[in-house]
Coordinates of C-alpha atoms in Angstrom, one line a residue:
M1 CA 61.0 30.0 22.1
S2 CA 58.6 27.5 20.7
R3 CA 61.0 24.6 21.4
G4 CA 61.5 25.8 25.0
K5 CA 57.9 26.1 25.5
G6 CA 57.3 22.7 24.1
R7 CA 59.9 21.2 26.3
S8 CA 58.5 22.8 29.4
E9 CA 55.1 21.4 28.6
A10 CA 56.6 18.0 27.8
S11 CA 58.5 18.1 31.1
G12 CA 55.3 19.1 32.9
S13 CA 53.5 16.2 31.5
T14 CA 55.6 13.8 33.6
C15 CA 53.5 14.7 36.7
G16 CA 51.4 12.1 38.5
P17 CA 48.0 11.0 37.5
D18 CA 46.3 13.5 39.8
T19 CA 47.9 16.4 38.0
A20 CA 45.7 17.7 35.1
P21 CA 47.6 19.2 32.2
T22 CA 47.2 22.9 31.6
G23 CA 48.1 25.4 28.9
P24 CA 48.0 25.1 25.1
S25 CA 49.1 21.4 25.1
R26 CA 45.4 20.3 24.4
T27 CA 45.4 22.1 21.1
L28 CA 48.5 20.4 19.6
P29 CA 47.8 18.3 16.6
T30 CA 48.0 14.5 17.2
P31 CA 48.7 12.6 14.1
L32 CA 51.3 9.9 14.7
S33 CA 53.1 10.5 11.4
G34 CA 55.8 13.0 10.6
A35 CA 59.3 13.7 12.0
P36 CA 60.5 11.8 15.0
G37 CA 60.6 14.9 17.2
S38 CA 57.1 16.0 16.3
R39 CA 55.8 12.4 16.8
L40 CA 57.3 12.4 20.3
L41 CA 55.7 15.7 21.2
R42 CA 52.4 14.6 19.9
A43 CA 52.5 11.2 21.7
L44 CA 53.3 13.0 24.9
S45 CA 50.4 15.3 24.4
L46 CA 48.1 12.4 23.8
K47 CA 49.4 10.7 26.9
E48 CA 48.6 13.9 28.9
S49 CA 45.0 13.9 27.5
L50 CA 44.5 10.2 28.5
L51 CA 45.8 10.9 32.0
S52 CA 43.5 13.9 32.3
F53 CA 40.6 11.8 31.1
S54 CA 41.5 9.0 33.6
S55 CA 41.8 11.5 36.5
R56 CA 38.4 13.1 35.8
N57 CA 36.7 9.7 35.7
R58 CA 38.4 8.6 38.9
D59 CA 37.2 11.7 40.8
Q60 CA 33.6 11.0 39.8
L61 CA 33.7 7.4 41.2
P62 CA 33.0 6.6 44.8
T63 CA 35.6 5.2 47.1
I64 CA 35.9 1.4 46.6
H65 CA 38.2 -0.9 48.7
G66 CA 39.4 -4.4 48.4
E67 CA 38.7 -6.7 45.5
Q68 CA 36.3 -4.2 43.9
N69 CA 39.1 -1.6 43.6
K70 CA 41.3 -4.2 41.9
L71 CA 38.6 -5.0 39.4
L72 CA 38.0 -1.3 38.7
T73 CA 41.7 -0.7 38.2
S74 CA 41.9 -3.6 35.8
Y75 CA 38.8 -2.4 33.9
R76 CA 40.3 1.1 33.6
Y77 CA 43.6 -0.3 32.4
D78 CA 41.9 -2.5 29.8
H79 CA 39.8 0.5 28.7
L80 CA 42.8 2.7 28.2
A81 CA 44.6 -0.1 26.3
N82 CA 41.6 -0.5 24.0
M83 CA 41.5 3.3 23.5
L84 CA 45.2 3.4 22.5
T85 CA 44.7 0.4 20.2
K86 CA 41.8 2.2 18.5
I87 CA 43.8 5.4 18.1
L88 CA 46.9 3.6 16.7
D89 CA 44.7 1.6 14.3
E90 CA 42.6 4.5 13.0
Q91 CA 45.1 7.4 13.5
P92 CA 42.6 10.2 13.7
T93 CA 43.9 13.7 13.0
N94 CA 42.3 15.2 16.1
A95 CA 42.6 12.4 18.7
V96 CA 42.9 14.9 21.6
D97 CA 39.7 16.7 20.8
I98 CA 37.6 13.5 20.3
I99 CA 39.0 11.5 23.1
E100 CA 35.6 11.5 24.8
N101 CA 33.9 10.1 21.7
I102 CA 36.6 7.5 21.3
S103 CA 35.9 6.4 24.9
K104 CA 32.2 6.1 24.3
D105 CA 32.8 4.1 21.1
V106 CA 35.1 1.6 22.9
K107 CA 32.5 1.2 25.7
W108 CA 29.7 0.7 23.2
A109 CA 31.7 -1.9 21.2
Q110 CA 32.0 -4.0 24.4
L111 CA 28.2 -4.0 24.9
Q112 CA 27.4 -5.2 21.4
K113 CA 26.9 -8.9 20.8
K114 CA 29.6 -10.6 18.8
M115 CA 27.9 -12.6 16.0
D116 CA 30.9 -13.2 13.7
T117 CA 29.7 -16.7 12.8
L118 CA 26.3 -15.4 11.5
R119 CA 25.7 -13.4 8.4
D120 CA 24.0 -10.0 8.6
E121 CA 20.3 -10.1 7.6
H122 CA 19.8 -8.5 4.3
E123 CA 17.2 -5.9 4.7
I124 CA 15.0 -5.3 1.6
L125 CA 13.5 -1.9 1.5
P126 CA 9.8 -1.4 0.4
T127 CA 10.9 0.8 -2.4
F128 CA 13.2 -1.9 -3.7
E129 CA 10.4 -4.5 -3.6
A130 CA 8.1 -2.1 -5.5
A131 CA 10.8 -1.5 -8.1
E132 CA 11.4 -5.2 -8.6
K133 CA 7.6 -5.8 -9.2
R134 CA 7.4 -3.0 -11.7
K135 CA 10.7 -3.9 -13.4
A136 CA 9.0 -6.1 -15.9
L137 CA 6.8 -3.2 -17.1
F138 CA 9.9 -1.3 -18.4
L139 CA 11.5 -4.3 -20.1
K140 CA 10.9 -5.0 -23.8
A141 CA 10.5 -8.5 -25.2
N142 CA 13.1 -9.9 -27.6
G143 CA 12.7 -8.7 -31.1
E144 CA 10.8 -5.5 -30.3
G145 CA 12.1 -2.4 -32.0
D146 CA 11.3 -0.3 -35.0
E147 CA 8.6 -2.8 -36.1
E148 CA 6.7 -2.3 -32.9
L149 CA 6.8 1.5 -33.3
E150 CA 5.4 1.2 -36.8
E151 CA 2.5 -0.9 -35.4
E152 CA 1.8 1.5 -32.6
I153 CA 1.4 4.4 -35.1
G154 CA -1.7 2.7 -36.5
E155 CA -4.8 1.7 -34.6
T156 CA -4.2 0.2 -31.3
P157 CA -6.5 -0.9 -28.4
L158 CA -4.2 0.7 -25.9
P159 CA -5.9 3.8 -24.4
N160 CA -4.0 7.0 -23.7
V161 CA -4.1 6.8 -19.9
M162 CA -1.8 9.8 -19.5
E163 CA -4.1 12.1 -21.5
T164 CA -7.1 11.0 -19.6
A165 CA -5.3 11.5 -16.3
F166 CA -4.3 15.0 -17.4
Y167 CA -8.0 16.1 -17.9
F168 CA -9.1 14.6 -14.6
E169 CA -6.1 16.2 -12.9
Q170 CA -7.6 19.6 -13.7
A171 CA -10.3 18.9 -11.1
G172 CA -7.9 17.2 -8.6
I173 CA -9.1 13.7 -9.5
G174 CA -7.0 10.7 -10.3
L175 CA -3.8 8.9 -9.4
S176 CA -0.3 10.2 -9.1
K177 CA 1.7 10.6 -12.4
D178 CA 4.0 7.7 -11.5
E179 CA 1.1 5.4 -10.8
S180 CA -0.8 6.5 -13.9
Y181 CA 2.2 5.7 -16.0
H182 CA 2.6 2.4 -14.3
V183 CA -1.0 1.6 -15.1
F184 CA -0.4 2.7 -18.7
L185 CA 2.4 0.2 -19.0
A186 CA 0.4 -2.5 -17.3
L187 CA -2.5 -2.0 -19.9
K188 CA 0.1 -2.2 -22.7
K189 CA 1.2 -5.5 -21.4
L190 CA -2.4 -6.7 -21.2
T191 CA -3.2 -5.7 -24.8
S192 CA -0.1 -7.4 -26.0
V193 CA -1.0 -10.8 -24.4
Q194 CA -4.8 -10.9 -24.9
P195 CA -6.7 -10.7 -28.2
I196 CA -8.3 -7.4 -27.3
Q197 CA -10.2 -5.1 -29.6
T198 CA -10.9 -2.2 -27.2
C199 CA -9.4 -1.5 -23.8
R200 CA -10.2 1.2 -21.2
F201 CA -8.9 2.0 -17.8
W202 CA -12.1 1.6 -15.8
G203 CA -10.8 2.8 -12.4
K204 CA -9.5 1.6 -9.0
I205 CA -11.5 0.0 -6.2
L206 CA -10.0 0.3 -2.7
G207 CA -9.7 -2.7 -0.4
L208 CA -8.7 -3.3 3.2
E209 CA -5.6 -5.2 2.4
M210 CA -5.0 -4.5 -1.3
N211 CA -6.6 -2.5 -4.0
Y212 CA -8.0 -3.5 -7.4
I213 CA -6.9 -1.8 -10.7
I214 CA -9.6 -2.6 -13.3
A215 CA -9.4 -2.8 -17.1
E216 CA -12.5 -2.9 -19.3
V217 CA -11.9 -4.7 -22.5
Q218 CA -13.7 -6.2 -25.5
Y219 CA -12.4 -9.3 -27.4
H220 CA -12.2 -9.7 -31.1
E221 CA -15.1 -11.4 -32.7
G222 CA -14.8 -15.2 -32.3
E223 CA -12.4 -15.1 -29.4
E224 CA -15.0 -14.9 -26.7
E225 CA -17.2 -17.5 -28.4
E226 CA -14.6 -20.2 -28.0
E227 CA -14.4 -19.5 -24.2
T228 CA -18.2 -19.7 -24.0
E229 CA -18.2 -23.1 -25.8
E230 CA -15.7 -24.5 -23.3
E231 CA -17.8 -23.4 -20.4
E232 CA -20.9 -25.1 -21.9
V233 CA -19.0 -28.3 -22.4
I234 CA -18.0 -28.3 -18.8
E235 CA -21.6 -27.7 -17.7
E236 CA -22.9 -30.5 -19.9
G237 CA -20.3 -32.9 -18.6
G238 CA -21.4 -32.1 -15.1
K239 CA -25.0 -32.7 -15.9
G240 CA -24.2 -36.1 -17.5
M241 CA -22.5 -37.3 -14.3
G242 CA -25.4 -36.1 -12.2
E243 CA -27.9 -38.1 -14.4
V244 CA -25.8 -41.3 -13.9
E245 CA -25.8 -40.8 -10.2
D246 CA -29.5 -40.3 -10.1
E247 CA -30.1 -43.6 -11.9
D248 CA -27.9 -45.4 -9.5
E249 CA -29.8 -44.0 -6.6
K250 CA -33.1 -45.0 -8.0
K251 CA -32.0 -48.6 -8.4
E252 CA -30.7 -48.7 -4.8
K253 CA -33.9 -47.2 -3.3
E254 CA -36.8 -49.6 -3.6
D255 CA -39.0 -47.9 -1.1
E256 CA -38.6 -44.1 -1.6
P257 CA -39.8 -41.8 1.1
P258 CA -42.5 -39.3 0.3
K259 CA -41.2 -36.5 -1.9
S260 CA -41.7 -32.8 -1.1
T261 CA -44.1 -30.9 -3.3
Y262 CA -42.1 -27.7 -2.9
K263 CA -40.6 -26.3 -6.1
P264 CA -37.9 -23.7 -5.9
P265 CA -38.1 -20.6 -8.1
P266 CA -36.6 -21.1 -11.5
V267 CA -33.0 -20.0 -11.9
I268 CA -32.7 -16.9 -14.1
P269 CA -30.0 -17.5 -16.7
K270 CA -27.1 -15.0 -17.1
E271 CA -26.9 -12.8 -20.1
E272 CA -24.7 -14.0 -22.9
N273 CA -21.2 -12.7 -23.3
G274 CA -21.1 -9.4 -25.2
T275 CA -24.7 -8.4 -24.2
G276 CA -26.3 -6.7 -21.2
A277 CA -24.4 -6.8 -18.0
N278 CA -21.8 -9.1 -19.6
K279 CA -21.1 -6.7 -22.5
Y280 CA -17.5 -6.1 -21.4
V281 CA -14.9 -8.3 -20.0
Y282 CA -13.0 -7.1 -16.9
F283 CA -9.4 -7.8 -15.9
V284 CA -8.0 -6.8 -12.4
C285 CA -4.7 -6.7 -10.7
N286 CA -3.6 -5.5 -7.3
E287 CA -0.7 -3.4 -8.4
P288 CA 0.8 -2.5 -11.8
G289 CA 3.3 -5.2 -12.6
K290 CA 1.3 -8.1 -11.1
P291 CA -0.5 -10.5 -13.4
W292 CA -3.9 -9.6 -14.7
V293 CA -6.8 -11.9 -13.6
K294 CA -10.0 -12.2 -15.7
L295 CA -13.2 -11.9 -13.7
P296 CA -16.0 -14.4 -14.4
P297 CA -19.3 -13.3 -16.0
V298 CA -21.9 -11.9 -13.7
T299 CA -25.2 -13.7 -13.0
P300 CA -28.6 -12.1 -12.1
A301 CA -28.6 -13.9 -8.7
Q302 CA -25.2 -12.2 -7.8
I303 CA -26.5 -8.8 -8.8
V304 CA -29.7 -9.2 -6.8
C305 CA -27.8 -10.3 -3.7
A306 CA -25.2 -7.6 -4.1
R307 CA -28.0 -5.0 -3.8
K308 CA -28.9 -6.4 -0.4
I309 CA -25.5 -6.5 1.2
K310 CA -22.6 -4.1 1.8
K311 CA -19.1 -5.6 2.2
F312 CA -15.6 -4.1 2.1
F313 CA -13.2 -5.7 -0.4
T314 CA -10.1 -7.3 1.0
G315 CA -8.0 -7.4 -2.2
R316 CA -8.0 -11.2 -2.4
L317 CA -10.2 -12.6 -5.2
D318 CA -10.6 -15.9 -3.5
A319 CA -11.8 -14.5 -0.2
P320 CA -15.2 -15.7 0.9
V321 CA -18.1 -13.2 1.2
V322 CA -19.7 -13.8 4.5
S323 CA -23.1 -12.1 4.5
F324 CA -26.8 -12.5 4.8
P325 CA -28.4 -13.2 2.5
P326 CA -25.6 -15.6 1.5
F327 CA -23.8 -14.4 -1.6
P328 CA -23.5 -17.0 -4.3
G329 CA -19.8 -16.7 -5.0
N330 CA -16.5 -15.4 -3.6
E331 CA -15.0 -11.9 -3.7
A332 CA -14.2 -12.1 -7.5
N333 CA -18.0 -12.6 -8.2
Y334 CA -18.9 -9.8 -5.8
L335 CA -16.4 -7.5 -7.4
R336 CA -17.8 -8.3 -10.8
A337 CA -21.4 -7.6 -9.6
Q338 CA -20.4 -4.2 -8.2
I339 CA -18.6 -3.3 -11.4
A340 CA -21.7 -4.1 -13.4
R341 CA -23.9 -2.0 -11.0
I342 CA -21.5 1.0 -11.1
S343 CA -21.1 0.9 -14.9
A344 CA -24.8 0.7 -15.4
G345 CA -25.4 3.9 -13.4
T346 CA -22.4 6.0 -14.1
Q347 CA -21.3 5.4 -17.7
I348 CA -22.3 8.8 -19.3
S349 CA -21.4 10.8 -22.4
P350 CA -22.3 14.2 -24.0
I351 CA -25.6 14.2 -25.7
G352 CA -25.3 13.6 -29.4
F353 CA -22.0 11.8 -29.3
Y354 CA -23.7 8.4 -29.8
Q355 CA -26.7 7.7 -31.9
F356 CA -28.9 4.7 -32.8
A357 CA -28.3 2.9 -36.0
E358 CA -31.0 3.5 -38.7
E359 CA -31.5 -0.3 -39.1
E360 CA -32.8 -0.6 -35.6
G361 CA -35.9 1.3 -36.1
D362 CA -38.3 -1.6 -35.3
E363 CA -36.2 -3.3 -32.6
E364 CA -37.9 -1.5 -29.8
E365 CA -41.3 -2.9 -30.8
E366 CA -40.0 -6.4 -31.5
G367 CA -37.8 -6.9 -28.5
G368 CA -39.9 -5.0 -26.0
G369 CA -36.8 -4.0 -24.1
G370 CA -35.6 -1.1 -26.1
R371 CA -32.5 -0.7 -28.2
D372 CA -29.2 -2.0 -26.8
T373 CA -26.7 -0.9 -29.4
Y374 CA -25.5 2.5 -30.6
E375 CA -22.7 4.0 -32.7
E376 CA -20.7 7.1 -32.8
N377 CA -22.2 10.2 -34.5
P378 CA -19.8 11.4 -37.2
D379 CA -21.6 14.8 -37.3
F380 CA -21.3 15.4 -33.5
Q381 CA -20.9 19.1 -32.6
P382 CA -19.6 19.5 -29.0
L383 CA -21.3 21.9 -26.7
S384 CA -19.4 24.5 -24.6
V385 CA -18.3 23.8 -21.1
A386 CA -20.7 26.3 -19.7
E387 CA -23.7 24.6 -21.4
M388 CA -22.6 21.2 -20.2
V389 CA -22.2 22.4 -16.6
D390 CA -25.5 24.4 -16.4
S391 CA -27.8 21.6 -17.6
L392 CA -27.7 17.9 -16.9
A393 CA -29.9 17.3 -20.0
T394 CA -26.7 17.7 -22.0
W395 CA -25.4 14.3 -20.7
V396 CA -26.9 10.9 -21.4
H397 CA -26.4 7.3 -20.1
H398 CA -24.8 5.1 -22.7
G399 CA -24.9 2.1 -20.5
Q400 CA -27.9 -0.2 -20.1
S401 CA -29.7 0.0 -16.7
I402 CA -30.0 -3.2 -14.8
L403 CA -33.6 -4.3 -13.9
K404 CA -34.7 -5.7 -10.5
Q405 CA -34.4 -9.1 -12.1
G406 CA -30.6 -8.7 -12.3
R407 CA -30.6 -8.5 -16.1
C408 CA -30.6 -5.6 -18.6
V409 CA -33.1 -7.4 -20.8
W410 CA -36.1 -9.0 -19.0
L411 CA -36.7 -12.7 -19.3
N412 CA -39.7 -14.7 -18.4
P413 CA -38.4 -17.6 -16.2
F414 CA -41.6 -19.6 -16.7
Q415 CA -41.6 -19.4 -20.4
K416 CA -40.8 -22.9 -21.8
S417 CA -39.8 -24.1 -25.2
E418 CA -42.0 -26.3 -27.4
E419 CA -40.3 -29.5 -26.3
E420 CA -40.7 -28.7 -22.6
E421 CA -44.4 -27.8 -23.2
E422 CA -45.1 -31.2 -24.8
E423 CA -43.5 -33.0 -21.8
D424 CA -45.5 -30.9 -19.2
E425 CA -48.9 -31.2 -20.9
E426 CA -50.0 -33.9 -18.4
E427 CA -49.3 -31.6 -15.4
E428 CA -52.3 -29.9 -13.8
K429 CA -53.0 -26.3 -14.9
A430 CA -53.6 -25.3 -11.3
E431 CA -49.9 -25.6 -10.5
E432 CA -49.0 -23.1 -13.1
P433 CA -47.9 -19.8 -11.5
D434 CA -49.5 -16.5 -12.4
E435 CA -47.9 -14.6 -15.3
L436 CA -45.2 -12.2 -14.3
Q437 CA -45.3 -8.5 -15.4
Q438 CA -42.5 -7.6 -17.7
E439 CA -40.0 -5.1 -16.2
I440 CA -39.1 -2.2 -18.4
G441 CA -36.2 0.1 -17.5
P442 CA -35.2 3.5 -18.8
P443 CA -34.2 3.4 -22.5
L444 CA -30.6 3.8 -23.7
L445 CA -29.2 7.3 -24.1
T446 CA -31.6 8.7 -21.4
P447 CA -30.6 12.2 -20.2
L448 CA -29.2 12.6 -16.7
S449 CA -31.9 15.1 -15.9
E450 CA -34.4 12.2 -15.5
D451 CA -32.3 10.5 -12.8
E452 CA -34.0 10.4 -9.4
G453 CA -32.3 12.2 -6.6
I454 CA -31.4 10.9 -3.1
Q455 CA -33.9 12.7 -0.8
N456 CA -32.7 16.4 -1.2
I457 CA -29.5 15.5 -2.9
P458 CA -29.3 15.6 -6.7
A459 CA -28.0 12.5 -8.5
W460 CA -25.2 14.4 -10.2
T461 CA -23.1 17.5 -9.5
A462 CA -21.7 19.4 -12.4
Q463 CA -18.9 22.0 -12.2
P464 CA -16.1 23.4 -14.3
S465 CA -12.5 22.5 -13.4
S466 CA -11.6 26.1 -12.9
N467 CA -13.6 29.3 -12.3
L468 CA -10.6 31.5 -12.7
I469 CA -9.8 30.5 -16.3
P470 CA -13.2 29.4 -17.6
Q471 CA -12.1 29.5 -21.3
Y472 CA -9.7 26.6 -20.7
A473 CA -11.8 24.8 -18.1
V474 CA -13.1 21.2 -18.4
A475 CA -16.6 20.1 -17.6
I476 CA -16.5 17.7 -14.6
L477 CA -19.5 15.6 -13.4
Q478 CA -19.5 13.7 -10.1
S479 CA -22.0 11.0 -9.1
N480 CA -23.7 11.4 -5.7
R481 CA -25.3 8.0 -5.9
W482 CA -22.0 6.3 -6.5
P483 CA -19.3 8.3 -4.7
G484 CA -16.0 8.1 -6.6
A485 CA -17.6 8.0 -10.1
Y486 CA -16.5 11.0 -12.3
A487 CA -16.8 12.0 -15.9
F488 CA -15.1 14.8 -17.9
A489 CA -15.8 16.4 -21.3
S490 CA -13.7 18.8 -23.3
G491 CA -14.6 19.3 -26.9
K492 CA -15.0 15.9 -28.5
K493 CA -13.1 14.1 -25.8
F494 CA -14.8 12.6 -22.7
D495 CA -14.2 9.7 -20.4
N496 CA -15.5 8.0 -17.2
I497 CA -13.5 6.8 -14.3
Y498 CA -14.1 5.5 -10.8
F499 CA -12.0 5.7 -7.6
G500 CA -13.7 4.5 -4.5
W501 CA -14.7 1.6 -2.2
G502 CA -17.4 0.2 -4.6
H503 CA -20.3 1.1 -2.4
K504 CA -23.5 3.0 -3.2
Y505 CA -24.4 6.0 -1.2
S506 CA -27.2 5.6 1.3
P507 CA -28.5 8.5 3.5
E508 CA -29.3 6.0 6.2
N509 CA -27.2 3.4 7.9
H510 CA -27.0 0.0 6.2
T511 CA -29.5 -2.4 7.7
P512 CA -29.0 -6.1 6.8
A513 CA -32.1 -8.0 5.6
L514 CA -33.9 -9.9 8.4
P515 CA -34.1 -13.7 8.3
P516 CA -37.3 -15.2 7.1
P517 CA -40.0 -16.1 9.6
V518 CA -39.8 -19.4 11.4
Q519 CA -41.7 -22.2 9.7
A520 CA -45.0 -23.1 11.3
E521 CA -45.5 -26.4 13.0
Y522 CA -47.3 -29.2 11.1
P523 CA -51.1 -29.1 11.9
S524 CA -51.9 -31.8 14.4
G525 CA -54.9 -34.2 13.9
P526 CA -56.0 -37.8 14.4
E527 CA -54.1 -38.8 11.3
T528 CA -50.8 -37.5 12.6
T529 CA -51.3 -37.9 16.4
E530 CA -49.6 -41.0 17.9
T531 CA -52.1 -43.3 19.7
R532 CA -51.5 -44.2 23.3
D533 CA -50.8 -47.8 24.4
P534 CA -53.8 -49.7 25.7
T535 CA -54.1 -50.8 29.3
L536 CA -54.3 -54.5 30.4
E537 CA -58.1 -54.4 30.9
E538 CA -58.5 -52.9 27.4
E539 CA -56.3 -55.6 25.9
L540 CA -58.3 -58.4 27.7
A541 CA -61.6 -56.9 26.6
F542 CA -60.4 -56.6 23.0
K543 CA -59.2 -60.2 23.1
A544 CA -62.5 -61.4 24.4
A545 CA -64.5 -59.5 21.8
T546 CA -62.2 -60.9 19.1
E547 CA -62.8 -64.5 20.3
E548 CA -66.6 -63.9 20.4
A549 CA -66.5 -62.5 16.9
L550 CA -64.6 -65.5 15.7
A551 CA -66.9 -67.9 17.4
A552 CA -70.0 -66.2 15.9
A553 CA -68.4 -66.4 12.5
E554 CA -67.7 -70.1 12.9
D555 CA -71.4 -70.7 14.0
E556 CA -72.6 -68.8 10.9
E557 CA -70.4 -70.9 8.7
D558 CA -71.7 -74.1 10.3
E559 CA -75.3 -73.0 9.8
E560 CA -74.6 -72.2 6.2
E561 CA -73.1 -75.6 5.6
V562 CA -76.2 -77.3 7.2
V563 CA -78.5 -75.3 5.0
E564 CA -76.5 -76.2 1.9
D565 CA -76.6 -79.9 2.8
D566 CA -80.4 -79.8 3.2
E567 CA -80.9 -78.1 -0.1
E568 CA -78.8 -80.8 -1.9
E569 CA -80.8 -83.6 -0.3
E570 CA -84.0 -82.1 -1.4
E571 CA -82.8 -81.7 -4.9
E572 CA -81.8 -85.4 -5.0
D573 CA -85.3 -86.5 -3.8

């Protein structure tokens, strides 16, 4: 019965193109492999499906005559031929069921451009690029092995970034675990290249194009002095060239124009490396895996100007800082100035963790600026989390505050050395400026309870990391003056970190400084007023008066000569 039924369906498939196949012929399998009889039946079934597809498409088209009908017929024939070629090449198992999809694929293939002569563009995914950049962090240098593990067991300048990230994570602060680990590896690479004694992950400052990951380090003794000597040699060489140029200019200029009596204010020198605002050295990079770049030391002029402007960082250290007043440097200098300001106001620690050395008892009286060094207290007894959250007096600043002058230790810019005083003895005393009043900032290890608030907002906000499980909570402090600055304390462990845009909070909108007033005009008078040209009558009158004066002078001379001659004759007689 099955053969008869198959033959009747096969015989019915010989109908014209207008006849649509019916019955279970559409459900027959269509692979073109197998016995000769089965292949014949399946080929006939495929033919019926193609004819049915052709008839349906023909009924949907409008009536076309002439050459357009020939073109359409030729297109349909080519389309069917391409479909059969695709089926014979691929040999799908269910060609009858997916005949519509095969037709769409053939049509779409004709619409695509043929670019066999060109290679396909290799698309690099962002994740692949990031992995290539961080690949160097996971590679070990040649020769590293058990010896490196033995060294790491002892003292190492590398901080435990993951432990710090864990404590800050209790309050929802910090980076992702992946990024924190990448920063951990980047700091390890930095400590292996530079002669670093201490290293700390300072934080992350956001930028418009790229961000800055910042590391705070201290060099071994002697390493930083060499760099300072090199900078001084460069400066001295520049001065020598300037002196030679000045001598040449003096020789060339015989008649010098009048010199201005204006004297610019003296330049306040920067603090030495390892002291004040330059106590630490900072390295930055845009992403973990990129090279670390050392920031230059900060100068008082840069700190003073940074307080007057507010600029977003771009992420490029060589970018210019366009502002008013003009900033003396590029973005690297501005970043260093902001880091100094943030560190001076937000580096805090639990009270009693640091103490002053006993040898510094008289330093406050001698220096006048207070103590600037401290040491860890070996007898420190940590307070409970509840006590550190309830009172800000349990926290202190262990970073020196920056004065209005831009330095941590005040310096009199008009104070001169003995040699300079001997050279300037001849100058008038009236030109000497009035003595400046010495600036004195808050001493080191000042409690946070003495910090001034911002209108009705306190300077700091303290809270536990969890109110549900207070026995395992961590004390978290947040700075309201510098949004993004945080600190934690848990037992004898504490740390500071910063995540933000590097801007100080201001309750009012930022208003740039106004330009200075326009300089007044020079006072006019007879000495500076240009005389008018004389008229012709005035010139003639002046000429006549001059001739009369000359004639009168000649007459006087003649008279004097006559008188002298008479006197000589009388003497002879």
